[in-house]
C-alpha positions as a Markdown table, in Angstrom:
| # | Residue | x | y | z |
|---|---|---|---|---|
| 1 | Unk | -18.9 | 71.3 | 60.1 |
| 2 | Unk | -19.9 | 73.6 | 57.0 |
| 3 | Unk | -21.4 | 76.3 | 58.8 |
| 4 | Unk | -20.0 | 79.8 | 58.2 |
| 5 | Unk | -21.6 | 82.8 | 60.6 |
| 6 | Unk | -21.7 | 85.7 | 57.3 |
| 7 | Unk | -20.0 | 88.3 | 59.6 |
| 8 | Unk | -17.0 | 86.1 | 60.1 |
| 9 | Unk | -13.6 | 86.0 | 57.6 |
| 10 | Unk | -11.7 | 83.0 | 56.8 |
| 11 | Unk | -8.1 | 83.4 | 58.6 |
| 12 | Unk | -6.5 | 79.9 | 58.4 |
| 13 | Unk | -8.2 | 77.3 | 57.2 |
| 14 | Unk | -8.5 | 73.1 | 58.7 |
| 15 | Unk | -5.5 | 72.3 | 56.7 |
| 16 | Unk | -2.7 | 74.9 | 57.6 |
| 17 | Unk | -4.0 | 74.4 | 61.2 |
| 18 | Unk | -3.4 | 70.5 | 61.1 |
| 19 | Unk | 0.2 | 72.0 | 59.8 |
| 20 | Unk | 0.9 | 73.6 | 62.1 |
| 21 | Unk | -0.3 | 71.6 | 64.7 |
| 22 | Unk | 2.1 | 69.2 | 63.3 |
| 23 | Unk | 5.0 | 71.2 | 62.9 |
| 24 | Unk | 4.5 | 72.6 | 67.1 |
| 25 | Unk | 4.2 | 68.8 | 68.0 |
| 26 | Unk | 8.0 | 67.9 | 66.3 |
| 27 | Unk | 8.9 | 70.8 | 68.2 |
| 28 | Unk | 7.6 | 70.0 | 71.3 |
| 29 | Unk | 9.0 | 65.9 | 70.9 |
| 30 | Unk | 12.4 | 67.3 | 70.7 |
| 31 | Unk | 12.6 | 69.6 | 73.2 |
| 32 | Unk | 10.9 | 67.7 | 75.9 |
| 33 | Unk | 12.3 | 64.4 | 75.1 |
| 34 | Unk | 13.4 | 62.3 | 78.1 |
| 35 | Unk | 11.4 | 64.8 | 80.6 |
| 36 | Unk | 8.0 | 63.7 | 81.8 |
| 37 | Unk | 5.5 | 66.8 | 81.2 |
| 38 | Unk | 2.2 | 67.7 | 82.6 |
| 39 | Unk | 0.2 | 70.1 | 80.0 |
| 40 | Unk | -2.1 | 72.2 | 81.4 |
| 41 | Unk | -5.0 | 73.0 | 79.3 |
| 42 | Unk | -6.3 | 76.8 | 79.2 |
| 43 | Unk | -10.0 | 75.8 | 79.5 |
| 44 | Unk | -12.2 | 76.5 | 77.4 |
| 45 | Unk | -10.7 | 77.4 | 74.3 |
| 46 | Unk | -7.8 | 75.0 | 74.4 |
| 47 | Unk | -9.3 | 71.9 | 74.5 |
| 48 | Unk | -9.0 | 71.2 | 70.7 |
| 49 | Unk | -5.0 | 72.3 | 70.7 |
| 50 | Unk | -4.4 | 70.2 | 73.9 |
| 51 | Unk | -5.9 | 67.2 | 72.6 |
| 52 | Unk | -4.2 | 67.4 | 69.0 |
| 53 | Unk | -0.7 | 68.1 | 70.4 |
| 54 | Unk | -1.1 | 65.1 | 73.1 |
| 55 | Unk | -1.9 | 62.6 | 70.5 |
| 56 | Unk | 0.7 | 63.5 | 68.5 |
| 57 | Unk | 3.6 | 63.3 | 71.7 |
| 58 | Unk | 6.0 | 60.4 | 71.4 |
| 59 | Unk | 5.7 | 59.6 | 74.9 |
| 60 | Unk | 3.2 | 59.8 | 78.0 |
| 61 | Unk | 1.9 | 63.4 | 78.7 |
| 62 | Unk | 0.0 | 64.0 | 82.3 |
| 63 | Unk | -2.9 | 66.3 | 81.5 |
| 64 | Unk | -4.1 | 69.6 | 83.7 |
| 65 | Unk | -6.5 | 71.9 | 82.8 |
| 66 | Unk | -7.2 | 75.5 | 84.3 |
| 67 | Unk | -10.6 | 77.4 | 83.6 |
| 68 | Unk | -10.2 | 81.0 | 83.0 |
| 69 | Unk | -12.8 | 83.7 | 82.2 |
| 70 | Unk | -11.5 | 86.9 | 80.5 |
| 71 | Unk | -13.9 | 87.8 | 77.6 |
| 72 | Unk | -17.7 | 89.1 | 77.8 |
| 73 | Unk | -18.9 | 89.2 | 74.1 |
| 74 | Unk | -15.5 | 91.1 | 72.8 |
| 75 | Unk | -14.8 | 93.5 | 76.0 |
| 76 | Unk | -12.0 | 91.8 | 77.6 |
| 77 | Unk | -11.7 | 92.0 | 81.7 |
| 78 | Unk | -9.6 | 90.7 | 84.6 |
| 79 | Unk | -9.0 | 87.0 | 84.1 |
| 80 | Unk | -10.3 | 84.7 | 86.8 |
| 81 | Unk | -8.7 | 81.5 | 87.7 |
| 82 | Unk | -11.0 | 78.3 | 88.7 |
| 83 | Unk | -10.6 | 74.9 | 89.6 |
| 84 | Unk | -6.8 | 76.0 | 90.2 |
| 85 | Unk | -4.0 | 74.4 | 92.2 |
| 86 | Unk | -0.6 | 75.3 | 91.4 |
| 87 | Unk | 0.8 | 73.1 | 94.0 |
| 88 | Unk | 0.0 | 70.2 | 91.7 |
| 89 | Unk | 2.9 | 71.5 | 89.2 |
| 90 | Unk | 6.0 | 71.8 | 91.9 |
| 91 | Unk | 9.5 | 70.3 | 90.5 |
| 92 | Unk | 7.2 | 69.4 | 87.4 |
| 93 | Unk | 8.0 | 70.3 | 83.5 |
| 94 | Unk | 4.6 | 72.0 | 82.6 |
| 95 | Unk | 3.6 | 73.3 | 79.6 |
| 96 | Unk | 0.7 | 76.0 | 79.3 |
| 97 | Unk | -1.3 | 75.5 | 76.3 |
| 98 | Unk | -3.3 | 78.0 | 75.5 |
| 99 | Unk | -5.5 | 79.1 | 71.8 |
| 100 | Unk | -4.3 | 82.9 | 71.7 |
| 101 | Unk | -1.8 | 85.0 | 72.9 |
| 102 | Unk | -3.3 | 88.8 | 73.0 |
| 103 | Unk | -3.2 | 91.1 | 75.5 |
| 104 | Unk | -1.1 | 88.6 | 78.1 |
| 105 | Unk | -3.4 | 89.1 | 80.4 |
| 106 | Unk | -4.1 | 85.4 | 81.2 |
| 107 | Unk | -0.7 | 83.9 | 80.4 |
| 108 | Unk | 0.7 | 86.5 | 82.8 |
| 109 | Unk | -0.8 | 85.9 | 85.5 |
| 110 | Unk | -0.1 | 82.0 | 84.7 |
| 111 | Unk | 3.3 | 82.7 | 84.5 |
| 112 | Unk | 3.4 | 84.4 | 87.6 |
| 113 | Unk | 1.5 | 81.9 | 89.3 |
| 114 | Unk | 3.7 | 78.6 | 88.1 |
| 115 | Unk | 6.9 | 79.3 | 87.4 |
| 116 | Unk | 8.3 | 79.9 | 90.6 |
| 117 | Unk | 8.0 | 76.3 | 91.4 |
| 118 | Unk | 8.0 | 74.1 | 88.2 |
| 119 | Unk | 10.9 | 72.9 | 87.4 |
| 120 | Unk | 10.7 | 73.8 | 83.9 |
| 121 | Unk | 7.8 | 76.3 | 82.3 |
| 122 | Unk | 6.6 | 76.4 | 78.3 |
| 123 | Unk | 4.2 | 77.8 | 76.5 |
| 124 | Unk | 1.9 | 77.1 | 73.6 |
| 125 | Unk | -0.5 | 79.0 | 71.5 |
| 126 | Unk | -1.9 | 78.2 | 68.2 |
| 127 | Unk | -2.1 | 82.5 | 67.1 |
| 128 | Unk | -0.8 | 85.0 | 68.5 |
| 129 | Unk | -2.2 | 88.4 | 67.9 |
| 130 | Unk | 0.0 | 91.1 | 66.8 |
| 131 | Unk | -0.7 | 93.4 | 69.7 |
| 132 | Unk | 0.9 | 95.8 | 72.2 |
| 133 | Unk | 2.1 | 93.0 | 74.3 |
| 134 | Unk | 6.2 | 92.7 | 74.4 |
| 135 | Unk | 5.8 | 89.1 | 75.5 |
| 136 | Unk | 5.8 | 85.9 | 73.0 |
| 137 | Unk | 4.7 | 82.2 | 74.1 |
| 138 | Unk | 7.6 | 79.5 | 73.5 |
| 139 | Unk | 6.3 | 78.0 | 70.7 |
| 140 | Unk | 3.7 | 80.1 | 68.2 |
| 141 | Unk | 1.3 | 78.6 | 65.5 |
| 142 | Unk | 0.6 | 81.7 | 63.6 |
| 143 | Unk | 0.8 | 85.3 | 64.0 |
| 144 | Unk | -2.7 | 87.1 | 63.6 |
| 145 | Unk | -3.8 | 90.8 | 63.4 |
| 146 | Unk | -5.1 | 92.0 | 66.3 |
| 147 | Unk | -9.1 | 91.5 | 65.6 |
| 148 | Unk | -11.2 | 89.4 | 67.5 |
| 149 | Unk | -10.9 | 85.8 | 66.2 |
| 150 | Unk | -13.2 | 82.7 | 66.5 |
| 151 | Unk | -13.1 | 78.8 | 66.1 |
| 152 | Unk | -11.3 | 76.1 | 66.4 |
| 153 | Unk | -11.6 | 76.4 | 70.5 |
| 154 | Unk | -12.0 | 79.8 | 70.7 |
| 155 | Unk | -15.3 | 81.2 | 71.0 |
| 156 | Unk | -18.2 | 84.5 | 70.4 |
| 157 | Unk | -20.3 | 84.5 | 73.5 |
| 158 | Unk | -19.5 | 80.7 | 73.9 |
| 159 | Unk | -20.6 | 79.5 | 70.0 |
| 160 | Unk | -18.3 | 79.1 | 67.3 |
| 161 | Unk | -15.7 | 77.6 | 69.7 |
| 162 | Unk | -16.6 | 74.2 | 66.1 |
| 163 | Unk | -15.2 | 75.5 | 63.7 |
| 164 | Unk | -12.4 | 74.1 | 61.8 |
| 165 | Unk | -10.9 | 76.9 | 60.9 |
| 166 | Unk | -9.8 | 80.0 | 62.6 |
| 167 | Unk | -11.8 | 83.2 | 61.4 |
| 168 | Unk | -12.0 | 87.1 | 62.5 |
| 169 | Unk | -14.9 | 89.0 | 62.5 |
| 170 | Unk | -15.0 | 91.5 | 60.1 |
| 171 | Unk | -15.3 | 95.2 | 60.9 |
């Protein structure tokens, strides 16, 4: 895909993604060797992330997935969980895998949600946005500034969500 929207800037580019990508999944081999995982996909954005760090596990990952709705256009709100049961993940070693990190909002209520019965709890996120929020996910791809960001799963009023690369939209 070629296709540049002209009010976007080029953040990280296909290559330092892959990277990266590469570089979380060594991490991610190590520490959950010998466990038996279940990675639960932020829907929608995470589906590329998911799907890159599975295929590059050295051993059988069990696959979940959670919708959540946050963003209107930019205007964040209250995220809503759907298609959700958090039973599935009792005595389990689950790893959220999420896009970005920003506010907390979402991994939050996540966090709150799972980790009082998983056995073990991680996080993933490809950026995470130098914000206000005190928290940090397990393992982090990149740090960002704290502007709204598009592709490579996460989207602008659902398009964009293509793009090889990550960009921000300018000011």
């Amino acid at each position: 895909m070629t296709w540049n929207p002209s009010n976007l800037k080029l953040l990280y580019t296909e290559e330092e993604i892959e990277r990266t990508i590469d570089r979380l999944a060594v991490q991610l081999n190590l520490d959950l060797h010998g466990e038996d995982p279940v990675f639960v996909c932020i829907l929608k954005g995470a589906l590329p992330l998911t799907w890159d760090l599975m295929r590059r596990m050295n051993f059988d990952v069990s696959l979940s997935y959670v919708r959540v709705r946050r963003f209107m256009g930019t205007t964040g709100g209250t995220p809503q969980l759907y298609g959700f049961e958090p039973t599935e993940f009792e005595n389990k070693v689950v790893v959220l895998v999420d896009t970005v990190l920003d506010e907390g909002d979402t991994m939050n209520l996540l966090l709150k949600t799972i980790e009082p019965i998983a056995k073990k709890l991680l996080t993933v996120v490809l950026v995470q946005k130098q914000t206000q929020y005190q928290g940090s996910a397990d393992y982090v791809g990149f740090q960002a500034p704290d502007r709204f960001l598009c592709g490579r799963g996460m989207d602008f009023d659902g398009k964009y969500r293509g793009l090889p690369a990550i960009y921000m939209l300018e000011e």
